[in-house]
mmCIF file of C-alpha atoms in Angstrom:
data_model
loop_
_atom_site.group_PDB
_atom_site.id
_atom_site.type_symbol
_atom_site.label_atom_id
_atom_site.label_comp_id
_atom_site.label_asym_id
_atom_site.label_seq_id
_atom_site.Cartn_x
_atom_site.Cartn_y
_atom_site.Cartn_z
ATOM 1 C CA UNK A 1 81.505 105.452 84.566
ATOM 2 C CA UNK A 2 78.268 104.392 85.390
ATOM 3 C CA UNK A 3 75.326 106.493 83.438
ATOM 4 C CA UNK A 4 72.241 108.402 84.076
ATOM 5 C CA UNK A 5 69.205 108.539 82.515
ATOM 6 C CA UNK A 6 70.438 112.388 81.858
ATOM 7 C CA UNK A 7 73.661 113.125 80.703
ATOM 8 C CA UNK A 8 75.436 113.916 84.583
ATOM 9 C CA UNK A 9 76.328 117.953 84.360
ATOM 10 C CA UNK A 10 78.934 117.895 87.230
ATOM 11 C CA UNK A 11 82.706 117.352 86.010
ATOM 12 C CA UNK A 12 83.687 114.361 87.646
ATOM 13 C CA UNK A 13 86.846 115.669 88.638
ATOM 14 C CA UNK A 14 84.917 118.202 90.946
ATOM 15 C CA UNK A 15 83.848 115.292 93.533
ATOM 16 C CA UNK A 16 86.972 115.441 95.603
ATOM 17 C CA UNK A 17 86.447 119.022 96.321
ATOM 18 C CA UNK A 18 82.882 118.162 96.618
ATOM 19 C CA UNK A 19 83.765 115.229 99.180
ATOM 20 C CA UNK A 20 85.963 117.538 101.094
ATOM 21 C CA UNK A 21 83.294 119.958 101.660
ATOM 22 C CA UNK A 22 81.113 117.490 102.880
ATOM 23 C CA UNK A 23 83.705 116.277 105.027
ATOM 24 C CA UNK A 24 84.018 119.833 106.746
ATOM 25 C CA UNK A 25 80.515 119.929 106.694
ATOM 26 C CA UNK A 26 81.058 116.325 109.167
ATOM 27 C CA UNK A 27 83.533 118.224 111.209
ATOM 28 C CA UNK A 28 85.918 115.480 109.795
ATOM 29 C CA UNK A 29 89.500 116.491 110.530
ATOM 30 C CA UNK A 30 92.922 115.081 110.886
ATOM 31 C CA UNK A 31 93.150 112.231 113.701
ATOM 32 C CA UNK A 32 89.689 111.408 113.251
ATOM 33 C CA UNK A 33 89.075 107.538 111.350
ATOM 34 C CA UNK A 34 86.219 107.095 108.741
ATOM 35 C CA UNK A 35 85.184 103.797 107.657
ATOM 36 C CA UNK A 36 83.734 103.484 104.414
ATOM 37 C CA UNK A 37 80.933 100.462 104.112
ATOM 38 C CA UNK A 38 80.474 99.826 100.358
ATOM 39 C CA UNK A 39 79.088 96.852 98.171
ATOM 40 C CA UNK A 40 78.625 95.476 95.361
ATOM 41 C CA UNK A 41 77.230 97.949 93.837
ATOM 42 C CA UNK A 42 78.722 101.652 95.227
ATOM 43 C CA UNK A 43 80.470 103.549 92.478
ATOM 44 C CA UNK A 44 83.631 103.247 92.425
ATOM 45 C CA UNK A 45 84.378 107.177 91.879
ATOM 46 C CA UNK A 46 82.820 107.935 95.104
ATOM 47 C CA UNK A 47 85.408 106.125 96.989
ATOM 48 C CA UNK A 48 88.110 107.627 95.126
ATOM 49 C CA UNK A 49 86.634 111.064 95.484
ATOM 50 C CA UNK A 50 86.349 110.100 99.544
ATOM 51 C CA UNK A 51 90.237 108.979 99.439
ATOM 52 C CA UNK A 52 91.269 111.591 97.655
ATOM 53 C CA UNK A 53 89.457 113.710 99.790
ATOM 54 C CA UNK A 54 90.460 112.474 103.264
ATOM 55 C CA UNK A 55 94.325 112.426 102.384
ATOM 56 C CA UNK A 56 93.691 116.131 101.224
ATOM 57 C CA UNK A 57 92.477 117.005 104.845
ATOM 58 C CA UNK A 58 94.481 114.593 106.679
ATOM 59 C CA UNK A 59 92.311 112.045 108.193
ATOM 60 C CA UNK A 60 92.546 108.292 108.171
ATOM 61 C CA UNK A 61 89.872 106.276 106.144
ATOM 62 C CA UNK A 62 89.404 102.740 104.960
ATOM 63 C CA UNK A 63 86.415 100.881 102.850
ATOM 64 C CA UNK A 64 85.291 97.882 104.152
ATOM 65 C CA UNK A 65 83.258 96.383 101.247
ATOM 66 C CA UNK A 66 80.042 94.065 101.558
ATOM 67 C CA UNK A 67 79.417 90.888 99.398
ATOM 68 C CA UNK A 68 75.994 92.183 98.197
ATOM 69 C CA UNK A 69 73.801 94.846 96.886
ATOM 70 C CA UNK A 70 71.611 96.370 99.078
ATOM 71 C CA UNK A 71 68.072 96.591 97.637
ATOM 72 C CA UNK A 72 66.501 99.924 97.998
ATOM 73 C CA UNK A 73 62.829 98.285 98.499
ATOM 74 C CA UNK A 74 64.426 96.256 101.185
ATOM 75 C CA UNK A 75 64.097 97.841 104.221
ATOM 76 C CA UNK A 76 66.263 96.385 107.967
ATOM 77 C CA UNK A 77 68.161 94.329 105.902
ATOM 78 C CA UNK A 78 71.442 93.644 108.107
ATOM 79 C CA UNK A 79 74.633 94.063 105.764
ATOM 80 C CA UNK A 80 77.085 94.704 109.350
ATOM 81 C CA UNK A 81 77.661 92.085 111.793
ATOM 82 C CA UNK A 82 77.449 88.746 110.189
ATOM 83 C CA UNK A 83 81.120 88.451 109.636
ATOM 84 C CA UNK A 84 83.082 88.234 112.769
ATOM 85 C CA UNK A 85 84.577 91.812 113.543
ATOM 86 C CA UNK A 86 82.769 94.236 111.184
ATOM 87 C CA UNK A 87 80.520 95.482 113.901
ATOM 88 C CA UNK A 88 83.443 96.074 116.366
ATOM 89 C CA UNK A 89 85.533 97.561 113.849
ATOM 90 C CA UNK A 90 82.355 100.099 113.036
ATOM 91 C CA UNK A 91 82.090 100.998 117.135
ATOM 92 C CA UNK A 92 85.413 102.093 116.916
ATOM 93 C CA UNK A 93 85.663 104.522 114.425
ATOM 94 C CA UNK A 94 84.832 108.440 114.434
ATOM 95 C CA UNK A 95 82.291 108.137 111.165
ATOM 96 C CA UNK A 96 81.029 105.602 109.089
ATOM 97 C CA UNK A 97 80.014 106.628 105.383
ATOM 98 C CA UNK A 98 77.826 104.309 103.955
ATOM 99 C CA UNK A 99 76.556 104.163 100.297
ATOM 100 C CA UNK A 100 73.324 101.568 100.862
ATOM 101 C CA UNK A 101 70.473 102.298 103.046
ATOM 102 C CA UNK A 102 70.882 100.905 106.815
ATOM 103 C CA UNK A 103 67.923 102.834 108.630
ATOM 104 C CA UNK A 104 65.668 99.947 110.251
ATOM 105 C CA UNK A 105 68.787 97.460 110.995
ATOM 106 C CA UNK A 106 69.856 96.868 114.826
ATOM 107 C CA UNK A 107 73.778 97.499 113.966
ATOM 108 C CA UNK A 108 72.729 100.915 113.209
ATOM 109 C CA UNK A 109 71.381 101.651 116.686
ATOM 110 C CA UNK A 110 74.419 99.478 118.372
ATOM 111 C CA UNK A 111 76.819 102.062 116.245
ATOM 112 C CA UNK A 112 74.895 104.957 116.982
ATOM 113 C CA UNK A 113 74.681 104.218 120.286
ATOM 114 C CA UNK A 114 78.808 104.503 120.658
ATOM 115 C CA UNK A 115 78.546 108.247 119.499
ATOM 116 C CA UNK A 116 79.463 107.110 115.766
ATOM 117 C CA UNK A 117 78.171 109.498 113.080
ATOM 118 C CA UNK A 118 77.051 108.027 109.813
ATOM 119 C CA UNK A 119 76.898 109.676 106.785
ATOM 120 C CA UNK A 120 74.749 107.932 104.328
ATOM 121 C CA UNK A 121 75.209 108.602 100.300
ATOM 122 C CA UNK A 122 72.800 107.247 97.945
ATOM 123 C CA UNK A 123 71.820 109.831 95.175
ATOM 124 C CA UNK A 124 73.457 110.541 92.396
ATOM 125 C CA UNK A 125 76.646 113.292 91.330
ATOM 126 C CA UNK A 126 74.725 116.154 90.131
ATOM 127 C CA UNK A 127 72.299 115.893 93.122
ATOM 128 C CA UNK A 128 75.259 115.568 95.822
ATOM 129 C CA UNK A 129 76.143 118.956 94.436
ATOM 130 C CA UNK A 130 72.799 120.810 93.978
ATOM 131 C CA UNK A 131 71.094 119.417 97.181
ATOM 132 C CA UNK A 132 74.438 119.770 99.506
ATOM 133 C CA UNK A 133 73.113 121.169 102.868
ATOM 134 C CA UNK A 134 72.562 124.892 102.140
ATOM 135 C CA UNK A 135 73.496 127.809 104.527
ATOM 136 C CA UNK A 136 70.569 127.958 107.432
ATOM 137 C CA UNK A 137 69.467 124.589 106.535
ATOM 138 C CA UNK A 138 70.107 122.890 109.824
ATOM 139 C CA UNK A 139 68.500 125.831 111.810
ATOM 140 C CA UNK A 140 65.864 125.823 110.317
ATOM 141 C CA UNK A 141 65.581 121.772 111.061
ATOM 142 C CA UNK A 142 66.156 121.889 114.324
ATOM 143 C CA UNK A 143 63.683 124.353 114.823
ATOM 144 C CA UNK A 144 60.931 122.588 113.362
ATOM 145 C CA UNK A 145 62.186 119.432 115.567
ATOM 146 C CA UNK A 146 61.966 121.551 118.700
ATOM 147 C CA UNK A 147 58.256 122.296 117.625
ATOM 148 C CA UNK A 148 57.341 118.598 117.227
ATOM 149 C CA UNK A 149 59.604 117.316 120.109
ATOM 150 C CA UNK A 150 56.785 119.349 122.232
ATOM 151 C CA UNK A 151 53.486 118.726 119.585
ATOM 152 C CA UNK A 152 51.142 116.566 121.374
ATOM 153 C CA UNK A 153 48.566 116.323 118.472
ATOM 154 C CA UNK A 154 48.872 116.845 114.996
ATOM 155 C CA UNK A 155 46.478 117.860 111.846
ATOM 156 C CA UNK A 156 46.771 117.294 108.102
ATOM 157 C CA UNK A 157 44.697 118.040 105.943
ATOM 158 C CA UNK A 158 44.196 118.970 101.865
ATOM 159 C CA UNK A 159 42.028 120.036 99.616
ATOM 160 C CA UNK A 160 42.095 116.850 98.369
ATOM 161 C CA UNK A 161 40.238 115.310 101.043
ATOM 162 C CA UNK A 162 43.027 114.218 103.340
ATOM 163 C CA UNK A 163 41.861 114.867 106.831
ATOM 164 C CA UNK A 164 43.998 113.071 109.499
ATOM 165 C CA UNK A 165 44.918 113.226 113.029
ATOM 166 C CA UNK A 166 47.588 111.531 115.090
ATOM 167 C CA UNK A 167 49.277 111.842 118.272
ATOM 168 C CA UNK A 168 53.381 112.210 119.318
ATOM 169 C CA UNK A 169 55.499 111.705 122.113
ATOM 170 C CA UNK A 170 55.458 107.762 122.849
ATOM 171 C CA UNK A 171 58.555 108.008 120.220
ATOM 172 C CA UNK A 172 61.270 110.647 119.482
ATOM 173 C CA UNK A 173 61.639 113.207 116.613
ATOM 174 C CA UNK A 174 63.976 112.329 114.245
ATOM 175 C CA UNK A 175 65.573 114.868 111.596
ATOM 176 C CA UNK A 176 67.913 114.824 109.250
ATOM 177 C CA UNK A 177 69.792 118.579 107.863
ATOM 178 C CA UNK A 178 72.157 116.450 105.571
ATOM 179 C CA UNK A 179 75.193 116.039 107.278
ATOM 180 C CA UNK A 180 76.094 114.002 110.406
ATOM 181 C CA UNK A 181 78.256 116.859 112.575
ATOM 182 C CA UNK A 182 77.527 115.540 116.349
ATOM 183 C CA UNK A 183 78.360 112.223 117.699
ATOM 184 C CA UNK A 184 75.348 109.497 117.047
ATOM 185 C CA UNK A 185 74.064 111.096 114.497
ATOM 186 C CA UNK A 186 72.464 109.529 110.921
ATOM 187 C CA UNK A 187 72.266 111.675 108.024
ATOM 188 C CA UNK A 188 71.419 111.397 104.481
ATOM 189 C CA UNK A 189 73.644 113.875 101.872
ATOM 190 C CA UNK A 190 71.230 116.062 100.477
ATOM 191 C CA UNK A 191 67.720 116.285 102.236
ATOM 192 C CA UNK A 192 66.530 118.385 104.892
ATOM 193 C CA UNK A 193 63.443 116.820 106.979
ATOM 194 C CA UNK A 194 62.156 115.505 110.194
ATOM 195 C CA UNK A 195 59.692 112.916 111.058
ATOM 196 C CA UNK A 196 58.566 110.816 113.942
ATOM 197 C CA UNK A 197 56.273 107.860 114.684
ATOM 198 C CA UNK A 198 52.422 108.448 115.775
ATOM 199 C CA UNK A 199 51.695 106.664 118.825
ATOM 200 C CA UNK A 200 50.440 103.151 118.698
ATOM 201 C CA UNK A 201 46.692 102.962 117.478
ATOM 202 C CA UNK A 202 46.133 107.321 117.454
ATOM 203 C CA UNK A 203 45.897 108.104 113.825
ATOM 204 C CA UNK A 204 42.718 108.475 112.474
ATOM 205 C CA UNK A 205 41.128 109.440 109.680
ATOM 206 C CA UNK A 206 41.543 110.317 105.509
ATOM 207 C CA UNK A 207 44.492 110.342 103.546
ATOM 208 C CA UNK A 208 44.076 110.942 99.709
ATOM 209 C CA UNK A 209 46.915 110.714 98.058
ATOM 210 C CA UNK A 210 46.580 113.077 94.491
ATOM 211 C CA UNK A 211 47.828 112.927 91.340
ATOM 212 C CA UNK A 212 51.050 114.762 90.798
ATOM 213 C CA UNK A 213 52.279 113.278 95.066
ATOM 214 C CA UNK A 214 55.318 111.062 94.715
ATOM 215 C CA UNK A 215 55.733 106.836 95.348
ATOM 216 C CA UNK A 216 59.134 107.247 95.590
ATOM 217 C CA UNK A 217 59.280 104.131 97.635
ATOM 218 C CA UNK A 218 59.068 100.984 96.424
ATOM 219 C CA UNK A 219 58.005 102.647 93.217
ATOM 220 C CA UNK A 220 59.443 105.931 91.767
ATOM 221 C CA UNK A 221 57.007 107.519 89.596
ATOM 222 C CA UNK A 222 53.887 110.185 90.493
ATOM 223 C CA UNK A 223 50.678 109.135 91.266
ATOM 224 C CA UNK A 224 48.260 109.526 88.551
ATOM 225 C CA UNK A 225 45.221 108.727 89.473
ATOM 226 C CA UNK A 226 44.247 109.416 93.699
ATOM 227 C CA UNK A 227 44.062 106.764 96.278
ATOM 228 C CA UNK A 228 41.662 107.167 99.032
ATOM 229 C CA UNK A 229 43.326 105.729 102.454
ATOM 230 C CA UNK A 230 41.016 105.057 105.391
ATOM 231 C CA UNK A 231 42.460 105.287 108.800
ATOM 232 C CA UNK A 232 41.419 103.306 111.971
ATOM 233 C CA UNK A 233 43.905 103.227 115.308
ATOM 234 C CA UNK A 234 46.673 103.479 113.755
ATOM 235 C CA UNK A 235 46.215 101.299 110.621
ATOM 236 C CA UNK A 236 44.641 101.573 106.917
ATOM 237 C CA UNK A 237 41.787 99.448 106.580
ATOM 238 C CA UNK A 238 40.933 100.538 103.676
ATOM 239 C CA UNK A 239 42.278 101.020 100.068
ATOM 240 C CA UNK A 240 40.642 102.921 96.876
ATOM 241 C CA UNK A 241 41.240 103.942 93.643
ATOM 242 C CA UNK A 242 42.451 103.214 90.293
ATOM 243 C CA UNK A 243 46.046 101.759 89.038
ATOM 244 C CA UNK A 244 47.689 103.294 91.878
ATOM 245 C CA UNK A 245 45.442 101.995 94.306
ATOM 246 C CA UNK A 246 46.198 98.160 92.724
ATOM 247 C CA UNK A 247 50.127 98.915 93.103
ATOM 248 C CA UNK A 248 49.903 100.049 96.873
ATOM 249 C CA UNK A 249 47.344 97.360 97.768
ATOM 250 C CA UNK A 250 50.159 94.294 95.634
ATOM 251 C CA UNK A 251 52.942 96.062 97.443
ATOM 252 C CA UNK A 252 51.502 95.987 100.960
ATOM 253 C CA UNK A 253 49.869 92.647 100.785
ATOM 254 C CA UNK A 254 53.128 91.247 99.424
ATOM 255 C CA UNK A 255 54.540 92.482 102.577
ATOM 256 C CA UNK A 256 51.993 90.147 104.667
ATOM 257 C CA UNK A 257 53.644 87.101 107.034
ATOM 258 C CA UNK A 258 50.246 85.705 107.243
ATOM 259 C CA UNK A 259 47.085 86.639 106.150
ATOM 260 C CA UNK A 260 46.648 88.152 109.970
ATOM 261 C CA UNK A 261 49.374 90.328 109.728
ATOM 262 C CA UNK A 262 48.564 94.125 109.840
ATOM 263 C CA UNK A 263 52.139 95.627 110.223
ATOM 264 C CA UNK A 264 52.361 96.523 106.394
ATOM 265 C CA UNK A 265 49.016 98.875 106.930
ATOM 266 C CA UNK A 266 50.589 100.452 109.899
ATOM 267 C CA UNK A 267 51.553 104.453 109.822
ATOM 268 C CA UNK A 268 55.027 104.631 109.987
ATOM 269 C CA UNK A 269 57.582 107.813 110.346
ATOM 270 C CA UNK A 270 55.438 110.762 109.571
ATOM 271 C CA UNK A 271 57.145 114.843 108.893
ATOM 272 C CA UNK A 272 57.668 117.557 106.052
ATOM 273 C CA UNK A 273 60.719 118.459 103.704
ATOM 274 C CA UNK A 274 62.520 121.796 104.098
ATOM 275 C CA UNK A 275 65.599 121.406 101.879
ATOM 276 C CA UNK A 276 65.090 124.384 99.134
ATOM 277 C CA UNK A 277 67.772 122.794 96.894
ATOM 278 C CA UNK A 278 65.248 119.896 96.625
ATOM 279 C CA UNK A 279 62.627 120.057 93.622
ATOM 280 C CA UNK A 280 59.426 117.885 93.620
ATOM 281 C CA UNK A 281 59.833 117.930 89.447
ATOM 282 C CA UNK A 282 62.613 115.352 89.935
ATOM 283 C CA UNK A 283 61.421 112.873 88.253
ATOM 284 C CA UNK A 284 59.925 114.942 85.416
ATOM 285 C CA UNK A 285 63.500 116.261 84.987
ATOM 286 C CA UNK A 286 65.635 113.637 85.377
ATOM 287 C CA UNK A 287 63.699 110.045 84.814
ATOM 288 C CA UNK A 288 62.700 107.451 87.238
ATOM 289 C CA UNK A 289 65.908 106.144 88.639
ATOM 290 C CA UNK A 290 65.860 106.390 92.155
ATOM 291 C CA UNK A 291 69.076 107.204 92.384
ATOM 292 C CA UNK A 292 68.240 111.025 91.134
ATOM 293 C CA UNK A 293 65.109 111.033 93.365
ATOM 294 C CA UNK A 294 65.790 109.471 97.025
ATOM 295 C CA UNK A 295 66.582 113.103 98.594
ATOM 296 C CA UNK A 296 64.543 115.558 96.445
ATOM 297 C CA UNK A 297 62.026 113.545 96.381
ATOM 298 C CA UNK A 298 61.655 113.259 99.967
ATOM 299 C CA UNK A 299 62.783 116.817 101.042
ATOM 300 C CA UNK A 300 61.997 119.635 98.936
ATOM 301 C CA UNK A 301 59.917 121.994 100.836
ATOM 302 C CA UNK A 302 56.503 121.603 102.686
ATOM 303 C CA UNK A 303 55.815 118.288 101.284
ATOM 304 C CA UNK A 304 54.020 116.241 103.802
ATOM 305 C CA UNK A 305 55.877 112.302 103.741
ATOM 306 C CA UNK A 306 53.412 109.851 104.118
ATOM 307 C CA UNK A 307 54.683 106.189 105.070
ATOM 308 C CA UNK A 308 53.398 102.565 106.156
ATOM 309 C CA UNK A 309 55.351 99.712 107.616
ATOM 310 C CA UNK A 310 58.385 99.129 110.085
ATOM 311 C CA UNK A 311 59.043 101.708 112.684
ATOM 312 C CA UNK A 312 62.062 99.860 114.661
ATOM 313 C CA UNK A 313 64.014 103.246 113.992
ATOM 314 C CA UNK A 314 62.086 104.819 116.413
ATOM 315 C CA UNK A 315 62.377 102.045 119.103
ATOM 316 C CA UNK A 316 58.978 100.295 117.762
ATOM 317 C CA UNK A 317 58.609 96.280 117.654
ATOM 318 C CA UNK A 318 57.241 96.350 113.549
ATOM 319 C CA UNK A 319 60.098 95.154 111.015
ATOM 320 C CA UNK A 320 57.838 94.635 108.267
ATOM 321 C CA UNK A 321 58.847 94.917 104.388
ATOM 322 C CA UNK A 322 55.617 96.849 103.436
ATOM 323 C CA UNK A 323 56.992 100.326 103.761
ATOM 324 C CA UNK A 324 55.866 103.098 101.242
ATOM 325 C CA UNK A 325 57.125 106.266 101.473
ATOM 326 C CA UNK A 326 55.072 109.249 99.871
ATOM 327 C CA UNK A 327 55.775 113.063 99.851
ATOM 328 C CA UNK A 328 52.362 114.637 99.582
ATOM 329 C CA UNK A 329 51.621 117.863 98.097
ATOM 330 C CA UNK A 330 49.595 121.037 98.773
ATOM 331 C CA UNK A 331 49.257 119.543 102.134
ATOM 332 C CA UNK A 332 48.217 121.834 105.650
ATOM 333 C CA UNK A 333 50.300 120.415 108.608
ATOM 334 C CA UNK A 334 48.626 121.862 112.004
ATOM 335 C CA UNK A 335 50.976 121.534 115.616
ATOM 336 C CA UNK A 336 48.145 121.246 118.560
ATOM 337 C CA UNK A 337 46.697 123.888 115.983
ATOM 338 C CA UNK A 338 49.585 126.103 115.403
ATOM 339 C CA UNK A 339 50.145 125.866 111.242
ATOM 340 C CA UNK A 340 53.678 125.507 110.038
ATOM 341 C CA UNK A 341 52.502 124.143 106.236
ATOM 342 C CA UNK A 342 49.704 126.005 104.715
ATOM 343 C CA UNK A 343 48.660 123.831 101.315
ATOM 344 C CA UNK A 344 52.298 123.142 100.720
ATOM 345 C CA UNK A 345 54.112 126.295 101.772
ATOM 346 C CA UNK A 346 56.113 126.590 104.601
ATOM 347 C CA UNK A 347 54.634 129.595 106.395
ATOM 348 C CA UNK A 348 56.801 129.701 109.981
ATOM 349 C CA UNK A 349 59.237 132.146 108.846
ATOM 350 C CA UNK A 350 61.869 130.069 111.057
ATOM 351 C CA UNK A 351 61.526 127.001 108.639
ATOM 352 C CA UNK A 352 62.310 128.718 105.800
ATOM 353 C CA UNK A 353 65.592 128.798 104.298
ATOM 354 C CA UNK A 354 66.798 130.581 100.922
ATOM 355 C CA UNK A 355 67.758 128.578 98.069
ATOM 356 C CA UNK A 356 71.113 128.947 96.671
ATOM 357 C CA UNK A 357 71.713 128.678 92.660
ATOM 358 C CA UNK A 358 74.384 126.025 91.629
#
């Protein structure tokens, strides 16, 4: 069994009943098909555990395996489609459960677009159990999505410094409440967020990103020392700091086509966390394998996620490689001036959801 950088708490023979109830959480049931897409790397007690799990509630599933492993700094990377069939095969199934990230790829969108839910799994055992989608979760999700859906402007700022402004609507709200239970729907086990993309050339402004915020992509480790962003229609022109600064600047410039290129500098999916199973002292907890990080990281509550690069999931042109994702803290998130996030807190009483102890 593969190991963690902390010895894994969950028994391993509770991940059938753990698959099941994610299942159910799916509205997976019996005549429905599931196709599992796996690679080279996937553990292989996940698949059992989804097996197990689907002859338990009486579904069909199969795992269609590919010949690689998926790279979690690579972002678009098309792992469907290249051999003849996989993409039809995908179309025709009820729910695709995929253990590699596929958000930025085309197949996605041509599955999607057949009313095929995917169910994406990339964190590890004991966080598949303490971050599972908790009672009120998705409520509160869609809420906040109904808020942005009709936010024309929005505000961050920090005590920090950060002071930016962009503007919605040229592309949709996307959210994710950790299970994929309508048709066309992507979801990640375990978070509890929304985002969407500014419009082309609005944002504008000051982003510092503190010490204690999270790189959780393409690094995984906290910033120690701030970086001071500087934002001009829609891009960062300008980069500043110490060590941290260095890594963003190598990462983004390695993401470059030619020395022209600006994509990597562009804002990407902007939104807050509001998964209370999801603690921003991940990594202090449990190391800095991504694999314990990729949802609480990203979700735990009023964090503001900060990202450059591609935005093709939102129907944008940019397919870059620069992306960096960062969940900000103590951040104040203002909707045409109606505050949801006050320095990090969720403070709409409609986002807020109770935490349950596992």
């Amino acid at each position: 069994m593969q190991a963690a950088i902390r010895t894994q708490e969950l028994n391993p023979a509770k991940l059938m009943s753990l698959f099941r109830k994610q299942f159910e959480l799916c509205r997976v049931g019996p005549g429905q098909t599931v196709a599992i897409v796996s690679d080279l790397g996937t553990r292989r007690e996940y698949i059992e555990a989804a097996f197990a799990a689907a002859q338990d509630i009486g579904f069909d599933i199969y795992e269609m395996c590919v010949n690689a492993i998926p790279g979690w700094t690579s972002v678009g990377v098309a792992t469907i489609g290249k051999c003849k069939g996989t993409l039809e095969a995908l179309m025709a199934v009820d729910m695709v459960l995929i253990f590699h990230v596929p958000l930025f790829s085309k197949w996605l969108r041509d599955v999607q677009a057949k009313g095929v839910r995917v169910q994406m799994i990339i964190d590890a055992p004991d966080d598949l159990y303490q971050l599972q989608s908790p009672p009120g979760l998705k409520e509160a999700v869609l809420h906040a999505q109904s808020l942005y859906r009709k936010t024309r402007e929005v505000r961050v700022t920090s005590q920090a410094g950060t002071d930016l402004t962009y503007r919605c609507g040229e592309y949709p709200v996307m959210s994710q409440y950790g299970m994929a239970d309508e048709p066309g729907r992507f979801d990640h086990w375990g978070v509890g967020l929304l985002h969407t993309f500014p419009n082309e050339g609005s944002a504008q402004g000051r982003v510092v990103i503190a010490p204690g915020d999270i790189v959780i992509l393409p690094y995984c480790r906290y910033v120690q020392d701030a970086i001071e962003l500087e934002i001009r229609d829609g891009h960062i022109v300008r980069i500043e700091g110490g060590l941290d600064a260095a890594l963003m600047r190598e990462w983004l410039g390695e993401g470059k086509v030619s020395e022209g290129d600006r994509d990597p500098y562009a804002l990407s999916h902007l939104g807050w966390g509001l998964n209370p199973q999801c603690r921003w002292d991940s990594l202090a907890l449990h190391g800095d394998a991504p694999e314990r990080s990729r949802a609480a990281a990203r979700s735990f509550p009023g964090n503001f996620l900060f990202s450059t690069g591609p935005n093709t999931q939102g129907g944008g042109k940019r397919t870059t490689r620069g992306h960096y994702d960062v969940p900000m803290r103590n951040c104040t998130i203002a909707l045409d001036g109606n505050v949801v996030v006050k320095d990090g807190r969720v403070v709409d009483p409609k986002m807020v959801v109770e935490r349950v102890p596992r």
